[in-house]
Coordinates of C-alpha atoms in Angstrom, one line a residue:
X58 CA 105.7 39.5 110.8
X59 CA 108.8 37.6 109.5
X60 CA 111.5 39.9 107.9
X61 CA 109.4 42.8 108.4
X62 CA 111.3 46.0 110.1
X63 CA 108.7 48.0 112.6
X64 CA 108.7 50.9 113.9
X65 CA 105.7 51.4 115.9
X66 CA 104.9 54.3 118.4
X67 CA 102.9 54.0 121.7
X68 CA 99.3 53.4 121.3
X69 CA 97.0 54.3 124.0
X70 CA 94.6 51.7 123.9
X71 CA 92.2 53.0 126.3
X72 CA 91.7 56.3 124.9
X73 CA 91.5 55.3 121.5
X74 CA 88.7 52.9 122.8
X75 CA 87.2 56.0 124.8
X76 CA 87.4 57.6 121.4
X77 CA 85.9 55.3 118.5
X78 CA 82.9 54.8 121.5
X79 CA 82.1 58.2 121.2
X80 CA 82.7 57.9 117.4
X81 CA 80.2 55.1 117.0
X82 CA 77.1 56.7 119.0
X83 CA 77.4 60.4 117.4
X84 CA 78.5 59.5 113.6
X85 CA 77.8 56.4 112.8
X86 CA 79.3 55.5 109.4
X87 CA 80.7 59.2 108.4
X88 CA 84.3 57.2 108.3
X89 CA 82.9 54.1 106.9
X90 CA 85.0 54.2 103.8
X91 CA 88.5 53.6 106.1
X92 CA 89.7 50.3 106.9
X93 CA 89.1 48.5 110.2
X94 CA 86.3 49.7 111.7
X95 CA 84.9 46.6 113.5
X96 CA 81.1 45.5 114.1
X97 CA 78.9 43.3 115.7
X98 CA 77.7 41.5 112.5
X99 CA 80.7 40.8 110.1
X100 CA 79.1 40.9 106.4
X101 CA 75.4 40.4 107.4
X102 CA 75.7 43.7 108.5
X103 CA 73.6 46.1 106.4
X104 CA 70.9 44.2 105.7
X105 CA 67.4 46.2 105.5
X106 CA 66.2 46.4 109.0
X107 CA 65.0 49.2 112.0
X108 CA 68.5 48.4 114.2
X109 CA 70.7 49.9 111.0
X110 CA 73.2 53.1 111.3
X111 CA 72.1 55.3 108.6
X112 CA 68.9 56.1 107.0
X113 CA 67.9 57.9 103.9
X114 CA 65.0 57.5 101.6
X115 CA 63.6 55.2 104.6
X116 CA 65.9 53.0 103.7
X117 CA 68.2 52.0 106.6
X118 CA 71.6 50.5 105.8
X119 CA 74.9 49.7 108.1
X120 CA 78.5 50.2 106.5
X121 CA 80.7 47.2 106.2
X122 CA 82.6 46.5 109.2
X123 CA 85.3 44.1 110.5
X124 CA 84.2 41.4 112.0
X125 CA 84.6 41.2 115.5
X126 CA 86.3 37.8 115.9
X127 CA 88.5 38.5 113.2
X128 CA 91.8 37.1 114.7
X129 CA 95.4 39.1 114.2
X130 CA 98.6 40.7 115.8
X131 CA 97.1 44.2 117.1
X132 CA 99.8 45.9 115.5
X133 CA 99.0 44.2 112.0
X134 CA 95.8 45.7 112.4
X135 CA 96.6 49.0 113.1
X136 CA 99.2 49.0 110.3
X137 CA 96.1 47.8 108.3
X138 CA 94.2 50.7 109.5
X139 CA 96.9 52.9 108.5
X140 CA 97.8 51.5 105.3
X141 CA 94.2 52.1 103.9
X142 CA 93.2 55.3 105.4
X143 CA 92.2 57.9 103.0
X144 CA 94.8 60.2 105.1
X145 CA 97.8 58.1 104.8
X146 CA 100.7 59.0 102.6
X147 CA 102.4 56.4 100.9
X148 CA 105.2 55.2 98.7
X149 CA 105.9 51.7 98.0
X150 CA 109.2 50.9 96.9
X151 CA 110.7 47.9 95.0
X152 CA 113.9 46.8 94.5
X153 CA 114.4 44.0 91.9
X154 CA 117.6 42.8 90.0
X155 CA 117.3 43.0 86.0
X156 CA 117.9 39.3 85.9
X157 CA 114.1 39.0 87.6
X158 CA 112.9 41.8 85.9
X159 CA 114.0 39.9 82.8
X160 CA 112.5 36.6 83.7
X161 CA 109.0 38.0 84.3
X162 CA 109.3 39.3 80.6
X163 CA 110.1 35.6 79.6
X164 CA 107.2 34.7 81.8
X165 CA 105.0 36.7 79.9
X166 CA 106.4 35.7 76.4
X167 CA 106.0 31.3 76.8
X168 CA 102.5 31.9 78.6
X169 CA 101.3 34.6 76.0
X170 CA 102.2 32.7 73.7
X171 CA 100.8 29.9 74.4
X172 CA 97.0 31.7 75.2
X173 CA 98.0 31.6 79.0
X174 CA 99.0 34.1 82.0
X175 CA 102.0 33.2 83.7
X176 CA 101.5 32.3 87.6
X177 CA 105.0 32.0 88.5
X178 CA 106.3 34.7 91.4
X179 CA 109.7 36.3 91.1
X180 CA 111.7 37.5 93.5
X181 CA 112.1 41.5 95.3
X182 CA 112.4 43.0 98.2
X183 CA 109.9 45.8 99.5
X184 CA 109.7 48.7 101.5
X185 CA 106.3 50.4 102.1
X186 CA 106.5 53.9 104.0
X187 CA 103.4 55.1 105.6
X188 CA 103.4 58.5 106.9
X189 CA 107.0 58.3 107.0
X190 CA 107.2 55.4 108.8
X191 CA 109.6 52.5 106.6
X192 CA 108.5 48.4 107.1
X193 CA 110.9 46.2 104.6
X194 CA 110.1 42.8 103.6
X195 CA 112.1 40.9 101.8
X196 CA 111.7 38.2 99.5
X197 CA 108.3 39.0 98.3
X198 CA 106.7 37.2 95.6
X199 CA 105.7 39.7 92.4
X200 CA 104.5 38.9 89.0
X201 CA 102.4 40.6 85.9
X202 CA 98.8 40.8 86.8
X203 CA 95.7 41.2 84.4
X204 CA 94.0 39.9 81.6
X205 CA 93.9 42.6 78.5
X206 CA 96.2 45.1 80.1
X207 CA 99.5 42.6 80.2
X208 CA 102.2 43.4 77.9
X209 CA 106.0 43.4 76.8
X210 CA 107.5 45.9 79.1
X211 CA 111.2 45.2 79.6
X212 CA 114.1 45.4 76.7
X213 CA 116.5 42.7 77.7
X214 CA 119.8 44.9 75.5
X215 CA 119.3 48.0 77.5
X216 CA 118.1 46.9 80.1
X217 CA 115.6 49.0 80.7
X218 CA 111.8 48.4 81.7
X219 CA 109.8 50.6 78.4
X220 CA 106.0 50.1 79.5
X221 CA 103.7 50.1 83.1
X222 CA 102.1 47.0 84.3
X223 CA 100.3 45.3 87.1
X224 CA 101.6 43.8 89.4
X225 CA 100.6 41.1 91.8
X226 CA 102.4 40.6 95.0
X227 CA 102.7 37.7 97.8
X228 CA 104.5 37.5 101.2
X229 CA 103.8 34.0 101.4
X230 CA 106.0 32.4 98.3
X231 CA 108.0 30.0 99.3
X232 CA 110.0 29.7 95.5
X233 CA 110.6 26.5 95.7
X234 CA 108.2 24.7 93.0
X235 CA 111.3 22.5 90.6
X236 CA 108.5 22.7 87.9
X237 CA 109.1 26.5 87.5
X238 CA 112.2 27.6 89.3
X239 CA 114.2 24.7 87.8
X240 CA 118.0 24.6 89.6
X241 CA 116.8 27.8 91.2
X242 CA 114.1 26.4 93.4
X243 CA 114.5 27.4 96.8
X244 CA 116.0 24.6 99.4
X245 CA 114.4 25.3 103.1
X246 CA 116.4 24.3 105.7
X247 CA 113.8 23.3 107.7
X248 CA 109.8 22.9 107.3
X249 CA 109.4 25.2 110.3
X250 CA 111.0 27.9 108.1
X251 CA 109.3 26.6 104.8
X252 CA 105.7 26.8 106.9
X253 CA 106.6 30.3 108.5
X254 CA 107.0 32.0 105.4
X255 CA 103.7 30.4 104.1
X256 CA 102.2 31.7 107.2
X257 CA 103.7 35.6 106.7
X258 CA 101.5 38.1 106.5
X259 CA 102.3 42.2 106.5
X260 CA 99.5 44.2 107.9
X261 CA 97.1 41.2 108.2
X262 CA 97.2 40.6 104.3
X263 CA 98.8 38.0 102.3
X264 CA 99.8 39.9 99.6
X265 CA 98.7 43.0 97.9
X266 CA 97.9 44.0 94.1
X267 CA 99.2 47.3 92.4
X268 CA 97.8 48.8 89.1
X269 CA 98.7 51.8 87.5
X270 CA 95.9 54.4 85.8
X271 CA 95.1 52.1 83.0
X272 CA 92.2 53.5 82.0
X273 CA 93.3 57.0 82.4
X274 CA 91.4 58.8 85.1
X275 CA 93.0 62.0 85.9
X276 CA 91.3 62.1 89.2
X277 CA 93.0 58.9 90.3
X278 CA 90.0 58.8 92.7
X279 CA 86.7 57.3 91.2
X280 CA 87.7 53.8 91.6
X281 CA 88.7 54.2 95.4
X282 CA 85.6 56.2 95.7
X283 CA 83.2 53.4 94.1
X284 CA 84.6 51.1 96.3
X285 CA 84.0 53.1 99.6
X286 CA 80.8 54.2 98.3
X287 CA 79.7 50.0 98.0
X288 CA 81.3 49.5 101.5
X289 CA 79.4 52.5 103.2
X290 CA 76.0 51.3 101.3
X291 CA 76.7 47.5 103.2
X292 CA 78.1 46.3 99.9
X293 CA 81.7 44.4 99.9
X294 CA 84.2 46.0 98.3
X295 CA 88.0 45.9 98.7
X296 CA 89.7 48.5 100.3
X297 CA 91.9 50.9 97.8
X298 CA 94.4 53.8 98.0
X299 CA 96.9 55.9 96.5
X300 CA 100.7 55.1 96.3
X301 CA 103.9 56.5 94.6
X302 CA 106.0 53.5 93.4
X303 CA 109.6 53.2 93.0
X304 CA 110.9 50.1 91.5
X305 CA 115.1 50.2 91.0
X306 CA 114.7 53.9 91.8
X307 CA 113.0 54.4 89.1
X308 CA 109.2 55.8 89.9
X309 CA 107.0 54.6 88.0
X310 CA 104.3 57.4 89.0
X311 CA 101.1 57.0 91.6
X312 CA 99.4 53.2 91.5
X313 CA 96.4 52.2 93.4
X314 CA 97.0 49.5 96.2
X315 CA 94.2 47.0 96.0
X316 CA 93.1 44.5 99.5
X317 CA 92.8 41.0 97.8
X318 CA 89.5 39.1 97.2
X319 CA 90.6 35.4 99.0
X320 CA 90.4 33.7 102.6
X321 CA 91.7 36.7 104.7
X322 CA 89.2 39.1 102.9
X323 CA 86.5 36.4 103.9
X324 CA 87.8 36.0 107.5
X325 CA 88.2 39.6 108.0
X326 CA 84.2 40.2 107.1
X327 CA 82.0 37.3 108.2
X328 CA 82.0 35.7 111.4
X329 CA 83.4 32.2 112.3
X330 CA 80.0 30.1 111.5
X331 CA 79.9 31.9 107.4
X332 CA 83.8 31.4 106.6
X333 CA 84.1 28.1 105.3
X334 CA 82.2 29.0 102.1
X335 CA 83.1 28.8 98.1
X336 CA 84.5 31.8 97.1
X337 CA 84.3 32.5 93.0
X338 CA 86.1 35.0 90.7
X339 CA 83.8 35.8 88.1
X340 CA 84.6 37.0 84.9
X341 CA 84.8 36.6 81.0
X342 CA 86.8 32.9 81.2
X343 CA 84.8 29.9 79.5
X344 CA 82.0 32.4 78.8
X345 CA 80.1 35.2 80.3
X346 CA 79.2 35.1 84.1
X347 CA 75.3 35.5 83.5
X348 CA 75.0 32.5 85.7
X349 CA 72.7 30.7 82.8
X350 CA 75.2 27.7 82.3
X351 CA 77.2 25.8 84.9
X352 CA 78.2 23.4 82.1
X353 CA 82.1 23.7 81.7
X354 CA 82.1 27.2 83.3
X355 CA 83.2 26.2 87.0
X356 CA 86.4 25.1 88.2
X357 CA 90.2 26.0 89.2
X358 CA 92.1 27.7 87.1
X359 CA 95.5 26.3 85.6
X360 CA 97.5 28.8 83.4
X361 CA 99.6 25.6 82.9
X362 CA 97.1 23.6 81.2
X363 CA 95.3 26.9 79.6
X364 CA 92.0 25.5 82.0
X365 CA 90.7 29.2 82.3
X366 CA 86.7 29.6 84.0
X367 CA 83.9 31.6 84.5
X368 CA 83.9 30.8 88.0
X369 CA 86.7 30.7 89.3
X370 CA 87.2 28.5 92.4
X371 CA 89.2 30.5 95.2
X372 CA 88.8 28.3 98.5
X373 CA 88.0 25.3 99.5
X374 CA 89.9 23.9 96.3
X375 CA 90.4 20.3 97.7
X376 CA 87.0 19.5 98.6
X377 CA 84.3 21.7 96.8
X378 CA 82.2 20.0 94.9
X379 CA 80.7 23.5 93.0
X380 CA 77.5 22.0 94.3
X381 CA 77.2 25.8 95.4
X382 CA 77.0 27.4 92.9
X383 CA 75.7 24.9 90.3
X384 CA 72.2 25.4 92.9
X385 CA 72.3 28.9 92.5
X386 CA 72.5 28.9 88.4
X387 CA 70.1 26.2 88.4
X388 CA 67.2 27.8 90.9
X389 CA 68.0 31.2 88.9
X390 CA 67.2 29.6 85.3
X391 CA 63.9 27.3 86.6
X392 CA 60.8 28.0 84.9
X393 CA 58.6 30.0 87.1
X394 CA 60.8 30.4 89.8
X395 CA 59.3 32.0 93.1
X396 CA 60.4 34.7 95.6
X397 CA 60.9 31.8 98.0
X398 CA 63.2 29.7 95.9
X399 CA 65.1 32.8 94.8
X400 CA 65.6 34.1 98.9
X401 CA 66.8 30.3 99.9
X402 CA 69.9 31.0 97.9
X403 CA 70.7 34.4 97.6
X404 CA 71.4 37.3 100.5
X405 CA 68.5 39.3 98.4
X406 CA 69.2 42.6 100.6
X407 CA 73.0 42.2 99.5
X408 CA 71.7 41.5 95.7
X409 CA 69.9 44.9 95.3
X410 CA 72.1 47.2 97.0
X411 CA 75.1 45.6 95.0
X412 CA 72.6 46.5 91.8
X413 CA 71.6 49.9 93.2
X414 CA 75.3 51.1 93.8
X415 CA 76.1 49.8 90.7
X416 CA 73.8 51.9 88.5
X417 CA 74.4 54.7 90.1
X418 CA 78.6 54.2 89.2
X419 CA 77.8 53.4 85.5
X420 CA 79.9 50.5 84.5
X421 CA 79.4 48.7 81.7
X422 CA 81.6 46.2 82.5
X423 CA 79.9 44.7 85.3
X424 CA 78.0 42.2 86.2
X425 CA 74.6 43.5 84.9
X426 CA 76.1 45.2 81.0
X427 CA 78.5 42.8 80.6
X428 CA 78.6 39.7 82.5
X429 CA 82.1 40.4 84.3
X430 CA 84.1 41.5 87.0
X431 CA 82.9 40.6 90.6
X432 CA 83.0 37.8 93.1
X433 CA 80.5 35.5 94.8
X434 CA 80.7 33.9 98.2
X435 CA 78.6 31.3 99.7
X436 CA 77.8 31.8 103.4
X437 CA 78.7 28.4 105.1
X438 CA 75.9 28.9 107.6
X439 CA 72.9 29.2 105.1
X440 CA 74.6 29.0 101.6
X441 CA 73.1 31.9 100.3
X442 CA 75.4 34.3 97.5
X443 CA 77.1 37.1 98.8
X444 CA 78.1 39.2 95.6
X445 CA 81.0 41.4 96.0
X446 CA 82.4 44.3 94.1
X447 CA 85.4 44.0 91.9
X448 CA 87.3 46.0 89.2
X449 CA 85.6 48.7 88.8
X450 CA 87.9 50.9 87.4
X451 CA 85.8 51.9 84.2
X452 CA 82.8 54.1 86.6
X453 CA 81.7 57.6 86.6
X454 CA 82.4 59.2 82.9
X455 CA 85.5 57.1 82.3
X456 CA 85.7 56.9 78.4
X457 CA 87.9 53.7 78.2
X458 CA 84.5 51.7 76.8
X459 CA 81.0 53.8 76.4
X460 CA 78.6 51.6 74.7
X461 CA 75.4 53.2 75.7
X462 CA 76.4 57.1 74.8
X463 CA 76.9 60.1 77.2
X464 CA 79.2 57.1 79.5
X465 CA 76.2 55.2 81.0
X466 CA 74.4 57.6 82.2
X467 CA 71.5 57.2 79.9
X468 CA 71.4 53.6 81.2
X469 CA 68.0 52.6 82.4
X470 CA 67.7 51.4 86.2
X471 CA 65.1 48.8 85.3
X472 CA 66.3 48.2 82.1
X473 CA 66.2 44.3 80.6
X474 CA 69.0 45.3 78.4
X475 CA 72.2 44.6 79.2
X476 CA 74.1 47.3 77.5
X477 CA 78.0 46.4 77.9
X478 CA 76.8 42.6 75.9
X479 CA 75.1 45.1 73.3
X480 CA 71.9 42.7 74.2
X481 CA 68.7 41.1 75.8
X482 CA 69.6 40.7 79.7
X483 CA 70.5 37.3 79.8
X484 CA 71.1 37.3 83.7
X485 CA 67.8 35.7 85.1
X486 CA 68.4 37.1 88.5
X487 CA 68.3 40.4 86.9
X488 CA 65.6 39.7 85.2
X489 CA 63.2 38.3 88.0
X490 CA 64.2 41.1 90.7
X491 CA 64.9 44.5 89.5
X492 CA 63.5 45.1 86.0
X493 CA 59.9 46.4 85.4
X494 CA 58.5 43.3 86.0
X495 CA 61.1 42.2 88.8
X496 CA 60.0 40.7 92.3
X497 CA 62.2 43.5 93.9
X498 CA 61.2 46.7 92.1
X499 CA 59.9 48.2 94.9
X500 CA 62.3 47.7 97.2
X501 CA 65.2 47.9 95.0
X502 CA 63.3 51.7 94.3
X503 CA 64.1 52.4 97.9
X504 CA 67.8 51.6 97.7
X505 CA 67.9 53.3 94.7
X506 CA 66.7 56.4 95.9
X507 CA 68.6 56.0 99.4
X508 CA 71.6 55.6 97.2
X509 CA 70.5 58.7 94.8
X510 CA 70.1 61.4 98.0
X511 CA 73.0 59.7 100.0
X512 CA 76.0 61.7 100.4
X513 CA 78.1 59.5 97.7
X514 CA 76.1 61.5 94.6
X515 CA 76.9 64.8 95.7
X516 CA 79.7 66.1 93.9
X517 CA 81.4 68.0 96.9
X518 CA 82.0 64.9 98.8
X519 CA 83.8 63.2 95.7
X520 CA 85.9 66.4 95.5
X521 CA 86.9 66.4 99.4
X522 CA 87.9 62.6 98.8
X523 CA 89.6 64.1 95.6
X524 CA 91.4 66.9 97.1
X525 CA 93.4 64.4 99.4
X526 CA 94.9 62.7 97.0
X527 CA 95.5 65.6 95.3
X528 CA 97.7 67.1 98.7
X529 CA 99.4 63.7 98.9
X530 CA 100.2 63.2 95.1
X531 CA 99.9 65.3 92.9
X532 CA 103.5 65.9 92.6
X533 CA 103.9 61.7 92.5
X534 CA 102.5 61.0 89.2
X535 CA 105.0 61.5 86.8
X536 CA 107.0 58.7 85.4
X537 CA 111.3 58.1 85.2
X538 CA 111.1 55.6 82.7
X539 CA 111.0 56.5 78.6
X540 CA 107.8 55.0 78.1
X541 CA 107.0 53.3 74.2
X542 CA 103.8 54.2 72.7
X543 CA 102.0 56.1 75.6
X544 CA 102.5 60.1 76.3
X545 CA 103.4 60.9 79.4
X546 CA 101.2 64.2 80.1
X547 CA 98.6 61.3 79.7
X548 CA 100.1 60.4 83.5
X549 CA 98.5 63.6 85.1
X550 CA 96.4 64.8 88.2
X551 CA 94.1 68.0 87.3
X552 CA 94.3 70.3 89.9
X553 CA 90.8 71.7 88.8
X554 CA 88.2 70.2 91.5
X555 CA 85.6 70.2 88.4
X556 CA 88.4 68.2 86.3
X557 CA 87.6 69.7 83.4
X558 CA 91.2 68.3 82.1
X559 CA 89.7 65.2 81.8
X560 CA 88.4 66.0 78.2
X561 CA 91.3 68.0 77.2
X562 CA 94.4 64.8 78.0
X563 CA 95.4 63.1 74.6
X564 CA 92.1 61.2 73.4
X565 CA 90.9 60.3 77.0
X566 CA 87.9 62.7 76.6
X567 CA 86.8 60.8 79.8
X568 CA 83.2 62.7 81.2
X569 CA 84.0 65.4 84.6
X570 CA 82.6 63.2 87.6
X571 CA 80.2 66.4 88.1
X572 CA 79.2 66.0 84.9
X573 CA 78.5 62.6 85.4
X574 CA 77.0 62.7 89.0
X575 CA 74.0 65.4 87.5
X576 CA 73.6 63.2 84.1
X577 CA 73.0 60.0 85.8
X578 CA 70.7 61.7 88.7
X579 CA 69.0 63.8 85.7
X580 CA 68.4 60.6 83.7
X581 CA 67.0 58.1 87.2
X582 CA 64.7 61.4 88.3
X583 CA 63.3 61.0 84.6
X584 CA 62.9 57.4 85.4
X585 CA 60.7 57.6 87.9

């Protein structure tokens, strides 16, 4: 692991074998939400069928697992098991010189300027301790992340940072691009060196991403929730935890820690024959993502150049011809388009869970309201879509963006609306397989109601998942820095299970998660 300290203790393999055996024949999927848990199936696990885990509403389902010929160092994984475990303590910390604090404000000043998001990396060192276990890398790569949420933060005279921001991270920068480093770039004394930092990973991953509570959830939880809810549903979703963050021992307060969408994410769930597929970022770029137009809308992003897309290109950057995905847009907009044509290129039982899961998290910044936020693969062994879950950080009563009234939950689950866009559902694939007069309704019913009785809409299980971060961080959140334009008491965790704080913080007037969990159950039992 390169640079990377560890301090492991003894593992005893055949016991913990002995133990997930037993695990795996009495409760399949009650863990399903943790990292690492390993399969027979990679991703086309969960599909609709009699050899599935769980089963409610008649609907069986299997959690997303690891696959099993996912290849890495045994203690990477374990590390990667621990790092993401709803148990885990953490606290990441950061140290960074002014001089690269300052230069990531000048990054964000030419490319803002310009229209752009700056791509270059600077330079800090980084310690994660995990259950009070310390594992420093150094020379990481970190710069700004996000699209609306990137500001100034940092006041060159005092030197002091004045704002929280995103932050992406990479163990694999090598720093030594002339075009951005200048008389700085890095000089390798060898390619072996240059190659093994390109090759470093910590805990299996490439990198990491960091956000703080943007949209002001004093839960902390529902977006780690929502993403273990997709993944025990059979949905991908990246795994996401809690973590105090120090940077120049300053803390900046409790940030989520986000497992990247890119090639490890696809190695780690599909096996070997369905990794070599295009992998797309989809969001609000050259337009909407309601995959009507493929005109202008696909391609590889250059902040450089300003080249922004709809969808994104993630892998195979040197030799995809989008032919992919230019099929997929083009079989979901043909005129009289049949079931056939729609199952030869989309994973249909991965389509309406993705849908089902999302209703019942009410985002209306998603893929169905809004066009936005979520990736699609392309299995290499049958091309088919694989959609995948992504940002979802405005769910459950979260008041950041209500367009519908009451925070979604008045939402119809057949609906040809697509209320985020304010508009007609523009989304064909939408339209042809879970409205009224959809393909799918039936079956997309029975996900729907498996997903309505399932564990995930019963409020005491959000509050168990709740009360552990709570333990672990509740005394975390609050911030060193003198922070410009935000309140601070705006940076809280309610110790009320019920969260009634949530309306009561500032202007959030975000919705309670029970409040929203018997809303949005009230409004689909009226539905049908």
């Amino acid at each position: 692991m390169g640079n990377i300290r560890k301090r492991f203790s003894c593992i005893f393999l055949v016991i913990m074998l002995v133990c997930l055996t037993a695990c795996n024949k009495g409760e399949a999927g009650n863990n399903s939400g943790n990292a690492g848990e390993k399969g027979s199936e990679g991703v086309n696990a969960g599909n609709i069928s009699e050899d599935n885990t769980n089963n409610t509403a008649n609907v069986a389902y299997t959690p997303i697992k690891m696959s099993d010929d996912f290849k890495a160092d045994k203690e990477e994984l374990a590390l990667y098991e621990s790092l993401f475990s709803s148990d885990s303590k953490i606290k990441v910390t950061v140290d960074i010189s002014d001089e690269e604090l300052r230069k990531i404000q000048e990054d964000y000043d030419r490319y803002s300027s310009k229209g752009s998001k700056s791509p270059i990396y600077r330079k800090c060192n980084m310690t994660f301790e995990i259950n009070g276990e310390k594992y420093t890398i150094e020379e990481v790569g970190v710069r700004m992340k996000g699209n609306t949420s990137r500001t100034d933060f940092y006041n060159e005279n005092s030197m002091s940072v004045y704002a929280l921001i995103h932050f992406r991270f990479s163990f694999t920068q090598t720093f030594d691009n002339e075009e951005y480093y200048g008389e700085d770039a890095k000089v390798w004394t060898s390619e072996e060196e240059r190659q093994a930092r390109k090759d470093r990973t910590f805990a299996t991953l490439e990198g990491i991403e960091m956000k703080w509570n943007h949209d002001l959830d004093s839960t902390y939880t529902r977006e780690i929730y929502a993403y273990e809810m997709y993944r025990d549903m059979g949905v991908l979703a990246p795994n996401c935890v809690l973590s105090q963050l120090v940077v120049s021992g300053e803390s900046y307060g409790v940030y989520k820690i986000y497992e990247p969408v890119d090639k490890v994410f696809i190695k780690r769930y599909f096996d070997k024959q369905d990794r070599d597929g295009d992998l797309y970022k989809c969001t609000w770029g050259s337009g909407p993502a309601n995959y009507t137009n493929a005109s202008n809308t696909v391609g590889i992003k250059d902040e450089d150049k300003k080249k922004f897309y709809t969808y994104d290109l993630k892998t195979n950057k040197k030799t995809s011809t989008y032919e992919s995905i230019k099929n997929l847009i083009s079989v979901i907009n043909k005129s009289g388009v049949t079931k056939e044509e729609l199952e030869a290129v989309v994973d249909i039982d991965n389509w309406l869970r993705f849908e089902a899961v999302s209703y019942f998290l009410g985002m209306p910044d998603d893929l169905r309201n809004n066009y936005n936020n979520h990736y699609v693969y392309f299995r290499s062994s049958d091309n088919k879509a694989v959609f995948i879950a992504y940002d979802c950080e405005i769910c459950m009563g979260i008041n950041s963006w209500n367009p519908t009234g009451e925070y979604m939950t008045k939402s119809d689950p057949y609906s040809s609306k697509a209320y985020g866009a304010n508009g007609n559902q523009e989304n064909k694939l939408i339209v042809k397989t879970i409205t009224n007069s959809g393909f799918y309704k039936d079956e997309y019913t029975k996900i729907l109601d498996a997903v309505a009785q399932s564990k995930w809409m019963d409020y005491s299980n959000f509050a168990e998942r709740y009360r552990k971060n709570y333990v672990h961080y509740a005394g975390r959140v609050g911030v060193d820095i003198e922070l410009k334009n935000m309140k601070k008491q705006w940076l809280t965790m309610s110790e009320d299970d019920t969260f009634e704080e949530d309306g009561n913080i500032g202007q959030i007037g975000n919705m309670t998660v029970k409040d929203f969990m018997s809303k949005i159950l009230e409004n689909y039992n009226s539905a049908n």
